[in-house]
PDB file of C-alpha atoms and ligand atoms in Angstrom:
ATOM      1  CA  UNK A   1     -14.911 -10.940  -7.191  1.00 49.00           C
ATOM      2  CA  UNK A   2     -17.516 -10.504  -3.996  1.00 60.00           C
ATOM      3  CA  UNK A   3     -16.586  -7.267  -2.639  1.00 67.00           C
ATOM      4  CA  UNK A   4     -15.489  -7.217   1.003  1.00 83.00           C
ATOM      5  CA  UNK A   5     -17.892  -5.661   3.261  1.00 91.00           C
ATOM      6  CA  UNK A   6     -17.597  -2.526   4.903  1.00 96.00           C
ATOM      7  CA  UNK A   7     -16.811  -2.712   9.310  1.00 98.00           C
ATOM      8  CA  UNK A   8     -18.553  -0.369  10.348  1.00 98.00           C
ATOM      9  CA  UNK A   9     -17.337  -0.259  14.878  1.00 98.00           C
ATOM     10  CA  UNK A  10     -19.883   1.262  17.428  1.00 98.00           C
ATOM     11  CA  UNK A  11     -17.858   2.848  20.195  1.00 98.00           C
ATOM     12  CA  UNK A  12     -20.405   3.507  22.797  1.00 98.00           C
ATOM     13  CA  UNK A  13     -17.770   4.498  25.516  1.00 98.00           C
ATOM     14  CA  UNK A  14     -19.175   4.714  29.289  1.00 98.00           C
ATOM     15  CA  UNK A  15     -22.603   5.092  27.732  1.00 98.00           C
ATOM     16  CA  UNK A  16     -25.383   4.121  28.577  1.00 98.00           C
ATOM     17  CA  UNK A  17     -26.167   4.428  32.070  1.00 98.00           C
ATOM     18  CA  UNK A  18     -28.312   1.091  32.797  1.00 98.00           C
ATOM     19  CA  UNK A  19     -28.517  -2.418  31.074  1.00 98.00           C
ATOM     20  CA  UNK A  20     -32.608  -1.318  29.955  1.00 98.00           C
ATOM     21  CA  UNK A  21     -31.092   1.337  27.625  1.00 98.00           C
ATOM     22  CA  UNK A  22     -28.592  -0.713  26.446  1.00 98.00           C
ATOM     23  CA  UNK A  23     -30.884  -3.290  25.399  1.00 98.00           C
ATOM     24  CA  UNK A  24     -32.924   0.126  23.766  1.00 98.00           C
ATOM     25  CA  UNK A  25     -30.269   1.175  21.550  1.00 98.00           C
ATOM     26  CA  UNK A  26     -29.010  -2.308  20.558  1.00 98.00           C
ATOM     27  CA  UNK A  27     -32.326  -3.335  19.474  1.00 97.00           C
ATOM     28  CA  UNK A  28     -32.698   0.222  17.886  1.00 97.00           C
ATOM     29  CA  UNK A  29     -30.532  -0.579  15.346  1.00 97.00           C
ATOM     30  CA  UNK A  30     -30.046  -4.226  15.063  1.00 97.00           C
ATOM     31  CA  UNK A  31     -33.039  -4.644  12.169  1.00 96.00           C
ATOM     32  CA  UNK A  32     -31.032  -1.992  10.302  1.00 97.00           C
ATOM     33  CA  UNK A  33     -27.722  -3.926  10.962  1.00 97.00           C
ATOM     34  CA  UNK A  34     -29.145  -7.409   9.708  1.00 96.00           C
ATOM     35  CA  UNK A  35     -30.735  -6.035   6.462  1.00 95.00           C
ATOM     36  CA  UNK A  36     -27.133  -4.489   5.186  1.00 95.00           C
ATOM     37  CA  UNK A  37     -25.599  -7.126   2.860  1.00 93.00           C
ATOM     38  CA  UNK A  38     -21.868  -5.617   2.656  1.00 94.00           C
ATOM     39  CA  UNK A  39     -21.273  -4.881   6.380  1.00 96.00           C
ATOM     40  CA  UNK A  40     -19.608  -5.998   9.268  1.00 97.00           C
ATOM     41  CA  UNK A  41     -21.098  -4.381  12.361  1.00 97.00           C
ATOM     42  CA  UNK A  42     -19.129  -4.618  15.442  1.00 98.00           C
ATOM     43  CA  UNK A  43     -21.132  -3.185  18.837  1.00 98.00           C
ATOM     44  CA  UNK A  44     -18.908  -2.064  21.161  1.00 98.00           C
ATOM     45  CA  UNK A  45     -20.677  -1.300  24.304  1.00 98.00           C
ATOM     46  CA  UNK A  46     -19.140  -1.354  28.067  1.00 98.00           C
ATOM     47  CA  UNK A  47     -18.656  -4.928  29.418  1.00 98.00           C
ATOM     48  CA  UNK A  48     -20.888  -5.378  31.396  1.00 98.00           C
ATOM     49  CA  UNK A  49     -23.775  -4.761  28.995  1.00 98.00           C
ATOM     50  CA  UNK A  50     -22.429  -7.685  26.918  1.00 97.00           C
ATOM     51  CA  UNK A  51     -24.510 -10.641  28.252  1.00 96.00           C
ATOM     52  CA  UNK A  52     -27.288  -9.042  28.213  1.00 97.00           C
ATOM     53  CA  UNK A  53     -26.473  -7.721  24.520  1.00 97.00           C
ATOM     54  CA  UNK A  54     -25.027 -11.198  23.201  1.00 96.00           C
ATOM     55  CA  UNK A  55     -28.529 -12.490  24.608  1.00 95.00           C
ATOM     56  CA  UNK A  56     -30.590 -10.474  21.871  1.00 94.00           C
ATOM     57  CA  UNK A  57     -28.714 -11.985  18.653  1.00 88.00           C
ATOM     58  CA  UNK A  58     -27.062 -14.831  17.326  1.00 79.00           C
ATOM     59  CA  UNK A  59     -25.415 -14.528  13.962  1.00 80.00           C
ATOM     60  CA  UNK A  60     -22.709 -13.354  12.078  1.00 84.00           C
ATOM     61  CA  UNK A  61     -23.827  -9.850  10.816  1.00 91.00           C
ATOM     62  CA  UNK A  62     -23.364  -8.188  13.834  1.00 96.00           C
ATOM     63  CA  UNK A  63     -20.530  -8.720  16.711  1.00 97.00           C
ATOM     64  CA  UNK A  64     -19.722  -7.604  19.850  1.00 98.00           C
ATOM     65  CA  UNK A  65     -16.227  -5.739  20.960  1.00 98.00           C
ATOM     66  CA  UNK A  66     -15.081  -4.135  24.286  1.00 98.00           C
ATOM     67  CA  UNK A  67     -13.577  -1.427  24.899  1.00 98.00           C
ATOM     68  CA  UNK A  68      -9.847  -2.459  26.508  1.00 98.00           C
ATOM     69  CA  UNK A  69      -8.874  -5.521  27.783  1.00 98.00           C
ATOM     70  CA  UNK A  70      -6.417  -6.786  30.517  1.00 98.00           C
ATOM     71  CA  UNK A  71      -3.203  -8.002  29.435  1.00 98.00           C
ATOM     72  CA  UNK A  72      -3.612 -11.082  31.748  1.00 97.00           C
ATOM     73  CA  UNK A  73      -5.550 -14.230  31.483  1.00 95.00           C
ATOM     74  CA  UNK A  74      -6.162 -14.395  35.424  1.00 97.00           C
ATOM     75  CA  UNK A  75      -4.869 -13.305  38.559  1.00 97.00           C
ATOM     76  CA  UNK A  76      -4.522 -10.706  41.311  1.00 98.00           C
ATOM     77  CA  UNK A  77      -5.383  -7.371  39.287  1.00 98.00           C
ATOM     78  CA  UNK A  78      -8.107  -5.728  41.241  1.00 98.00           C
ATOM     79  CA  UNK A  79     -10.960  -4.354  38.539  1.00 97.00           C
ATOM     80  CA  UNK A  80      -8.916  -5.750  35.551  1.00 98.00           C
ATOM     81  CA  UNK A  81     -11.245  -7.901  33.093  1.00 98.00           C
ATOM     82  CA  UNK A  82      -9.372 -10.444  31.167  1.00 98.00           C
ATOM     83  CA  UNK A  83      -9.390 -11.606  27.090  1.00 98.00           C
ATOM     84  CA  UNK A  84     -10.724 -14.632  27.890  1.00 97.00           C
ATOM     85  CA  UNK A  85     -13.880 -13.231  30.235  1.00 98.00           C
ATOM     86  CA  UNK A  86     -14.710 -11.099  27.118  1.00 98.00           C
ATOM     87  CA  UNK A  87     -14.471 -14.069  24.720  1.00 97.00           C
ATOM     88  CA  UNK A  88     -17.111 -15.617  27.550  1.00 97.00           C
ATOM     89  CA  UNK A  89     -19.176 -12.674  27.566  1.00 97.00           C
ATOM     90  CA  UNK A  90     -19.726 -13.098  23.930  1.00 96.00           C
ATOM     91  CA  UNK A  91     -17.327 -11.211  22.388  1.00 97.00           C
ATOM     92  CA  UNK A  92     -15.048 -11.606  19.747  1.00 97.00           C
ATOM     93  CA  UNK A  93     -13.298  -7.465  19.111  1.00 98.00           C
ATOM     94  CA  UNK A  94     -11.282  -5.990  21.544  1.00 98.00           C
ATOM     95  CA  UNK A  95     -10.720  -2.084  20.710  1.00 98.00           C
ATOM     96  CA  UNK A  96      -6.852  -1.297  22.629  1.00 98.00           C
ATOM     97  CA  UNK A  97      -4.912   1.318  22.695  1.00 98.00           C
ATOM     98  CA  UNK A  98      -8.050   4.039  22.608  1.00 98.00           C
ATOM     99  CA  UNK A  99      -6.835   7.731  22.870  1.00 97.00           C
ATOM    100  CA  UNK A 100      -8.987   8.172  26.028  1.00 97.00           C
ATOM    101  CA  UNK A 101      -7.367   5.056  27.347  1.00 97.00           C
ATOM    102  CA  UNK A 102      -3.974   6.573  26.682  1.00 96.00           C
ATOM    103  CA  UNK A 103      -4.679  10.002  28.090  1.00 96.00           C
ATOM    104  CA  UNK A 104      -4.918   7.689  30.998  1.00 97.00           C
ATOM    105  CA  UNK A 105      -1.243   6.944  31.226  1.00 96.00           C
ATOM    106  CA  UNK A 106      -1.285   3.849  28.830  1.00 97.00           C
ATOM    107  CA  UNK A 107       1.423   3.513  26.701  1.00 97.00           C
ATOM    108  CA  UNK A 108       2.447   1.840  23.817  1.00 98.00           C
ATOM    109  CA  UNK A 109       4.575  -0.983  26.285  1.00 98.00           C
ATOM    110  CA  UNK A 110       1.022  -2.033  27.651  1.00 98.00           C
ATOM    111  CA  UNK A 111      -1.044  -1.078  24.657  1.00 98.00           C
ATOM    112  CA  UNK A 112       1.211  -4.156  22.825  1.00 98.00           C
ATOM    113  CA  UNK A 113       1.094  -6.375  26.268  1.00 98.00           C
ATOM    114  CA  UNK A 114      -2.678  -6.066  25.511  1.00 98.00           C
ATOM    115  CA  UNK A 115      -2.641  -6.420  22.000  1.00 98.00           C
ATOM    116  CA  UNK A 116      -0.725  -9.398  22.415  1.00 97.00           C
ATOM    117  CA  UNK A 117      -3.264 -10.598  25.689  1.00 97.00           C
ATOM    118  CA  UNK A 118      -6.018 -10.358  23.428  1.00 97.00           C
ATOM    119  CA  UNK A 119      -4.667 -11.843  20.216  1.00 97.00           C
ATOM    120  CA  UNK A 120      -4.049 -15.354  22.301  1.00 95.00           C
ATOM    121  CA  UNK A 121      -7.246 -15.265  23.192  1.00 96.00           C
ATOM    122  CA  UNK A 122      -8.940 -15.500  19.498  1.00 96.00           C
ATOM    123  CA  UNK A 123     -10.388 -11.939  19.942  1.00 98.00           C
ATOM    124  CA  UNK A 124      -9.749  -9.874  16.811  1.00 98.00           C
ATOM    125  CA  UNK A 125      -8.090  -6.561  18.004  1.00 98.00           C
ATOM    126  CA  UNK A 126      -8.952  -3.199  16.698  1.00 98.00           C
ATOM    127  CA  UNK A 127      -5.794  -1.384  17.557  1.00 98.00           C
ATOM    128  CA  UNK A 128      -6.290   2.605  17.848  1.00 98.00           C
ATOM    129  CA  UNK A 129      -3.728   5.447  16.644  1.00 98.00           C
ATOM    130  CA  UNK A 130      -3.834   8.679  16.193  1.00 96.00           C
ATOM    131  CA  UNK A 131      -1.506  11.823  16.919  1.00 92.00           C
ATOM    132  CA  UNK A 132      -3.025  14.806  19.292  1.00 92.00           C
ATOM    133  CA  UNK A 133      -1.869  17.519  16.573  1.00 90.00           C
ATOM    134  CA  UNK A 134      -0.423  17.961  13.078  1.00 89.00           C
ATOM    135  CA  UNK A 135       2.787  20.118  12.300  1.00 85.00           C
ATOM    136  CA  UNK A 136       4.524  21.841   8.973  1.00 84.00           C
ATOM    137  CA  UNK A 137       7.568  19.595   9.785  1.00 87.00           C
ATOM    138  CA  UNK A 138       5.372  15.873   9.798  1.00 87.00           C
ATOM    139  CA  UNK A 139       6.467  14.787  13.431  1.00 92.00           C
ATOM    140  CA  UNK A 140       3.182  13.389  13.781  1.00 94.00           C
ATOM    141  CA  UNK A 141       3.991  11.140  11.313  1.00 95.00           C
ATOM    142  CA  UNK A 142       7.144   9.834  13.438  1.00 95.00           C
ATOM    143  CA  UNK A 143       4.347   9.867  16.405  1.00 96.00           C
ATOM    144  CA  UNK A 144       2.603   7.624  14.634  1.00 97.00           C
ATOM    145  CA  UNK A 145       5.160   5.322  13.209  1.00 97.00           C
ATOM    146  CA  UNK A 146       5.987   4.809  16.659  1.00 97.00           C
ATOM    147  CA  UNK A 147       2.785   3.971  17.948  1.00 98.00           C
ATOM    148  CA  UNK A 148       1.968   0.986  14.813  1.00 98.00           C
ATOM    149  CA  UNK A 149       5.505  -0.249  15.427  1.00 98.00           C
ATOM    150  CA  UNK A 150       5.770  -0.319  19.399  1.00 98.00           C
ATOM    151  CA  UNK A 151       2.176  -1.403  19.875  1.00 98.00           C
ATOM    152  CA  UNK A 152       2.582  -4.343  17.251  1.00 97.00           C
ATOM    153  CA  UNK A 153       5.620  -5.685  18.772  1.00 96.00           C
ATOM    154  CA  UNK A 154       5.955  -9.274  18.063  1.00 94.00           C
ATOM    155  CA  UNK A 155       2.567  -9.667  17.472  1.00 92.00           C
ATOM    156  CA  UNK A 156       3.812 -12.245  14.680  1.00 86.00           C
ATOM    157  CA  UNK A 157       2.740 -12.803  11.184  1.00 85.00           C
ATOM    158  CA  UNK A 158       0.042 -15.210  11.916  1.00 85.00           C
ATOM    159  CA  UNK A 159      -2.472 -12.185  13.697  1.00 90.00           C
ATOM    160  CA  UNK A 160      -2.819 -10.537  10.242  1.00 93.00           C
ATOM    161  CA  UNK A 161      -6.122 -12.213   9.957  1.00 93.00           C
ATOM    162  CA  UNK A 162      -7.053 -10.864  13.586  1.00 97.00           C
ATOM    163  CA  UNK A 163      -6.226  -7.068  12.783  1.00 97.00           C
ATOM    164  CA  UNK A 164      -7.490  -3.623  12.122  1.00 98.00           C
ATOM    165  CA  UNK A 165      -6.136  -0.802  12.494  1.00 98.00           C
ATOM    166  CA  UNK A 166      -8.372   2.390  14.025  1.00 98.00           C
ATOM    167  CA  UNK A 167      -6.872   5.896  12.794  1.00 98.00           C
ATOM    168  CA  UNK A 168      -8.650   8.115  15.068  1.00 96.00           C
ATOM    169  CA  UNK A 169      -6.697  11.600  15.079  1.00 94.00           C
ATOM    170  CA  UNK A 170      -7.696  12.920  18.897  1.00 92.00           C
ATOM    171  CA  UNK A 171      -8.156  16.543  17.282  1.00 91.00           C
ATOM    172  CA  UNK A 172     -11.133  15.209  15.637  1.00 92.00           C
ATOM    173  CA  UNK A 173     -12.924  13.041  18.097  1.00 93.00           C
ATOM    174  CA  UNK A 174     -16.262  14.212  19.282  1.00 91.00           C
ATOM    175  CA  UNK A 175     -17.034  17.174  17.720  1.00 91.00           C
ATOM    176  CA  UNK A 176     -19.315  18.115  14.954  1.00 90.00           C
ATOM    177  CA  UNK A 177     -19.222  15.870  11.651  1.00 90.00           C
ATOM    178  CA  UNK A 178     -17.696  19.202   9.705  1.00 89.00           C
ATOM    179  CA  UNK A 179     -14.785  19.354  11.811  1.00 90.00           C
ATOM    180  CA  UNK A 180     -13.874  15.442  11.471  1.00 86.00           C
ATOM    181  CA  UNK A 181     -10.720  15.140   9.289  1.00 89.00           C
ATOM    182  CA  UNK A 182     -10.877  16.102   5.918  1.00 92.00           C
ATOM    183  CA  UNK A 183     -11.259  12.553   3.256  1.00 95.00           C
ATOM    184  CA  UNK A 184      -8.005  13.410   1.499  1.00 95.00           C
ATOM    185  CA  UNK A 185      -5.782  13.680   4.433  1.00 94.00           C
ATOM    186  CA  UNK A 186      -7.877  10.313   5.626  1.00 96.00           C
ATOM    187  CA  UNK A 187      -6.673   9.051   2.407  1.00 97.00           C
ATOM    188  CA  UNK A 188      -2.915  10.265   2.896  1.00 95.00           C
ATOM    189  CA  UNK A 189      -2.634   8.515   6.397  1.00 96.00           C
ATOM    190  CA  UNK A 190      -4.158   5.588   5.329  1.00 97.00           C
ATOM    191  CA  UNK A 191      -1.726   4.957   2.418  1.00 97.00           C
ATOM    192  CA  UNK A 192       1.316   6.251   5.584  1.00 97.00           C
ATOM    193  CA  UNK A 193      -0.217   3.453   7.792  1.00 97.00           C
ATOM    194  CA  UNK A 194      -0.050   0.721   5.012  1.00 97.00           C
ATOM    195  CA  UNK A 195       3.501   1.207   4.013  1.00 97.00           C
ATOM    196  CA  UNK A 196       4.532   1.053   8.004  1.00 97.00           C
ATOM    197  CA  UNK A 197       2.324  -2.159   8.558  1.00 97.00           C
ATOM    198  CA  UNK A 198       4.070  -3.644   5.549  1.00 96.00           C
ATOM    199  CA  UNK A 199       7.554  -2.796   7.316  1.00 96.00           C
ATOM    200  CA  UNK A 200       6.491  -4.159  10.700  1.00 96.00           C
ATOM    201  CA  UNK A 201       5.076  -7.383   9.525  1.00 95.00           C
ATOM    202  CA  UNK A 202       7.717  -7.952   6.457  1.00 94.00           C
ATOM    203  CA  UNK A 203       4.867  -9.243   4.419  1.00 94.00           C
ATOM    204  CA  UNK A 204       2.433  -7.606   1.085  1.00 94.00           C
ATOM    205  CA  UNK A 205      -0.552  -9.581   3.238  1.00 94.00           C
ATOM    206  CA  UNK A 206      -0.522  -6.779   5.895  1.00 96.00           C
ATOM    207  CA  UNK A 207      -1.596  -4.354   3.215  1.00 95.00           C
ATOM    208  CA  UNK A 208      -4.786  -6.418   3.647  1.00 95.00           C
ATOM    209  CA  UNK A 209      -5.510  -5.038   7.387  1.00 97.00           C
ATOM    210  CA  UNK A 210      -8.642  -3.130   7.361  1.00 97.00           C
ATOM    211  CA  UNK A 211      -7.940   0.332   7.877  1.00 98.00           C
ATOM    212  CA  UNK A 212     -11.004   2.128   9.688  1.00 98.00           C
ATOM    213  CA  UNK A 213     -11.157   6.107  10.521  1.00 97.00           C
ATOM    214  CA  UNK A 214     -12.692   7.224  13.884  1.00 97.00           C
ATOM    215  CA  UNK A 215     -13.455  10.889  14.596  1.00 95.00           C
ATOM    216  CA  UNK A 216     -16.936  13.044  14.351  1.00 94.00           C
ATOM    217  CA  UNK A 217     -18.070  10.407  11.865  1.00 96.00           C
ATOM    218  CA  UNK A 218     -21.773  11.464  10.913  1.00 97.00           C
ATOM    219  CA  UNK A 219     -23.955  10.581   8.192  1.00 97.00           C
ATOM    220  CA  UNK A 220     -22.916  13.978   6.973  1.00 97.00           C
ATOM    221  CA  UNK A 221     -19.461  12.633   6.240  1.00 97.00           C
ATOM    222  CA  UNK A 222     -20.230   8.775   5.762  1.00 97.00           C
ATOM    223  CA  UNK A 223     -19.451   8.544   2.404  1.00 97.00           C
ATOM    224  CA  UNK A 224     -16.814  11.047   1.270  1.00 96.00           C
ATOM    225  CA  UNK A 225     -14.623   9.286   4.416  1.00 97.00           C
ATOM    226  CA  UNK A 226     -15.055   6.159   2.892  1.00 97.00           C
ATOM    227  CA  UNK A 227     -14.622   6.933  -0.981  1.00 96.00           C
ATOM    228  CA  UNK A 228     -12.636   9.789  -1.057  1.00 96.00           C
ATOM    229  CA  UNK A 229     -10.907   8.284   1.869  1.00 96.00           C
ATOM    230  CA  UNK A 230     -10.303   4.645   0.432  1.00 94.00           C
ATOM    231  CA  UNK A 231     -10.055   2.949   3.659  1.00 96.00           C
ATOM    232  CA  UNK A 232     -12.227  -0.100   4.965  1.00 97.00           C
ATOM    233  CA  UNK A 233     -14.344   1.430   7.564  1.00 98.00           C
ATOM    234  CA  UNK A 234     -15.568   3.567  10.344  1.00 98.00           C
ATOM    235  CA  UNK A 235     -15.119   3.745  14.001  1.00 98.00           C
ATOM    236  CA  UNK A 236     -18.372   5.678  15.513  1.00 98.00           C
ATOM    237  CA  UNK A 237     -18.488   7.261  18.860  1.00 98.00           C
ATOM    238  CA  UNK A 238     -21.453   9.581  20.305  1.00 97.00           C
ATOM    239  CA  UNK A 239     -23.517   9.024  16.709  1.00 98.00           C
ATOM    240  CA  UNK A 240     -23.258   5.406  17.406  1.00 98.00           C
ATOM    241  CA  UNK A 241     -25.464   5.423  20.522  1.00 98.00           C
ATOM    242  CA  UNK A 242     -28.135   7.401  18.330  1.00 98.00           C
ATOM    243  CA  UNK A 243     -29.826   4.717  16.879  1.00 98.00           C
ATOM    244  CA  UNK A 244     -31.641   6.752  14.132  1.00 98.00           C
ATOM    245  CA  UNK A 245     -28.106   8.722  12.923  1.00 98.00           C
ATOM    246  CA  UNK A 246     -26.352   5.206  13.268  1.00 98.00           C
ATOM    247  CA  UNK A 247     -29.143   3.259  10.854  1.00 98.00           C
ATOM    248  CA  UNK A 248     -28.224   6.198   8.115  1.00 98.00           C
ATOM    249  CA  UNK A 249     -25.010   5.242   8.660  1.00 98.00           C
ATOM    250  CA  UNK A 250     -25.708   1.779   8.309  1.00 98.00           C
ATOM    251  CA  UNK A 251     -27.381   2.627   5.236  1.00 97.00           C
ATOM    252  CA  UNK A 252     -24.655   4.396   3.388  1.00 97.00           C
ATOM    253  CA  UNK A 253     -22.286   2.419   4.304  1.00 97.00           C
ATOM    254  CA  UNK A 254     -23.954  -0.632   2.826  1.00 95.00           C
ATOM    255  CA  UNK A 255     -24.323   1.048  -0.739  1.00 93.00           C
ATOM    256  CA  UNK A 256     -20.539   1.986  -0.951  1.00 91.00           C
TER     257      UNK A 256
HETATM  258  P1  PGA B 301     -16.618  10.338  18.107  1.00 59.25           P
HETATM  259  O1  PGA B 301     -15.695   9.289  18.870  1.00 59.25           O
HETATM  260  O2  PGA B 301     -17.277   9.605  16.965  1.00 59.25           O
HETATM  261  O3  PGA B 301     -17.591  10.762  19.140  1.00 59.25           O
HETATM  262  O4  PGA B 301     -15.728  11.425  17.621  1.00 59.25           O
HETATM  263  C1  PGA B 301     -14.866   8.424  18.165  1.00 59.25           C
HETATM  264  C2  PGA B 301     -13.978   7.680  19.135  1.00 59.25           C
HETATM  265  O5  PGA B 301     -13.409   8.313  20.054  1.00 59.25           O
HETATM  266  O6  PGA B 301     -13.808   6.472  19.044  1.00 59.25           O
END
């Protein structure tokens, strides 16, 4: 059977500063991108580097994502940017729900309104959980339950294709690779988020929903995450605008 390639998501946040750079680190590691022959690499840079980023490649090896999405099509919503303007820009991932996106007073109510925004639209969403802390008594569990359930709220069973699903525990975003979470607790969640996707959606198929991990992934920790984890993929923030630590990543990755 052909073995299903690795996604590998570059979450460049509200990096870099000017379109030039942009261009700089895209092209950085786009060689390194086309050569892997078992990855899906998704770019992820602000929007309005996307033109200009959608302009430097055509193909299938490598997409483009944003960041968040509007949970409109059109209208009066001042600084809002809608599914369908991403789909134009060249897009065809939508990362929702983000942690830092939450700490800004979004919700699970509006993370699913987007979700749902973004699914009509044909963009494939890459829907973000992760609890803030872990306790003795597993409430983060509950925590996250909550946030699969209330975020995929009538999302329907005909999205499955047009789903992943980011773990990205907040304790372990941007720090140093040693302090991202260990693989076996990786491993644990994973196998938590499965059994809840298979409740939401009623169906064995959502067990096929790539599962990535986002948090202080490095080249360091490429491999156990993804082995020892046994999930899909990897979400990359501040290593993914490094074009030299993201090409090693690219590298393992594609060997897995
Ligand atoms: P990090 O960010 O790789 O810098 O920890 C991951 C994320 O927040 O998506």
């Amino acid at each position: 059977m052909e073995k299903q390639p690795r996604i590998l998501v570059a979450n460049w946040k509200m990096n870099p500063l000017d379109t030039s750079q942009a261009v700089a680190i895209f092209n950085g590691m786009k060689e390194e991108a086309l050569k892997a022959r078992h990855l899906q690499t998704i770019i992820a840079p602000p929007v309005i580097f996307l033109s200009a980023i959608a302009g430097l490649y055509s193909g299938t090896r490598i997409s483009l994502g944003a960041q968040d999405c509007s949970w409109e099509e059109s209208g009066a919503l001042t600084g809002e940017i809608s599914p369908t303007m991403i789909k134009g820009a060249g897009a065809d991932y939508c990362i929702i729900g983000h942690s830092e996106r939450r700490a800004l007073g979004e919700g699970n109510e509006l993370v699913n309104r987007k979700v749902r925004a973004a699914l009509r639209n044909g963009l494939t969403v890459i829907l973000c959980v992760g609890e803030s802390a872990r306790d003795e008594s597993g409430a983060y569990l509950e925590f996250l339950k909550m946030e699969l359930v209330e975020s995929l709220a009538h999302a329907g069973k005909k999205i499955l294709s047009q789903l992943m699903i980011a773990y990205e525990p907040i304790w372990a975003i941007g720090k140093e690779s040693a302090e991202a979470m260990v693989p076996r607790d990786v491993h644990e969640t994973s196998l938590f988020i499965r059994k809840i996707l298979r409740e939401v959606f009623k169906s064995d198929s959502a067990l096929k929903i790539p599962i990535l991990y986002g948090g202080s992934v490095a080249p360091e920790n490429t491999k156990s995450l993804i082995v020892e984890g046994n999930i899909e993929g990897l979400l990359v923030g501040h290593q993914s605008l490094l074009p030299e630590r993201f090409n090693e990543i690219i590298r393992i990755l594609d060997t897995l």
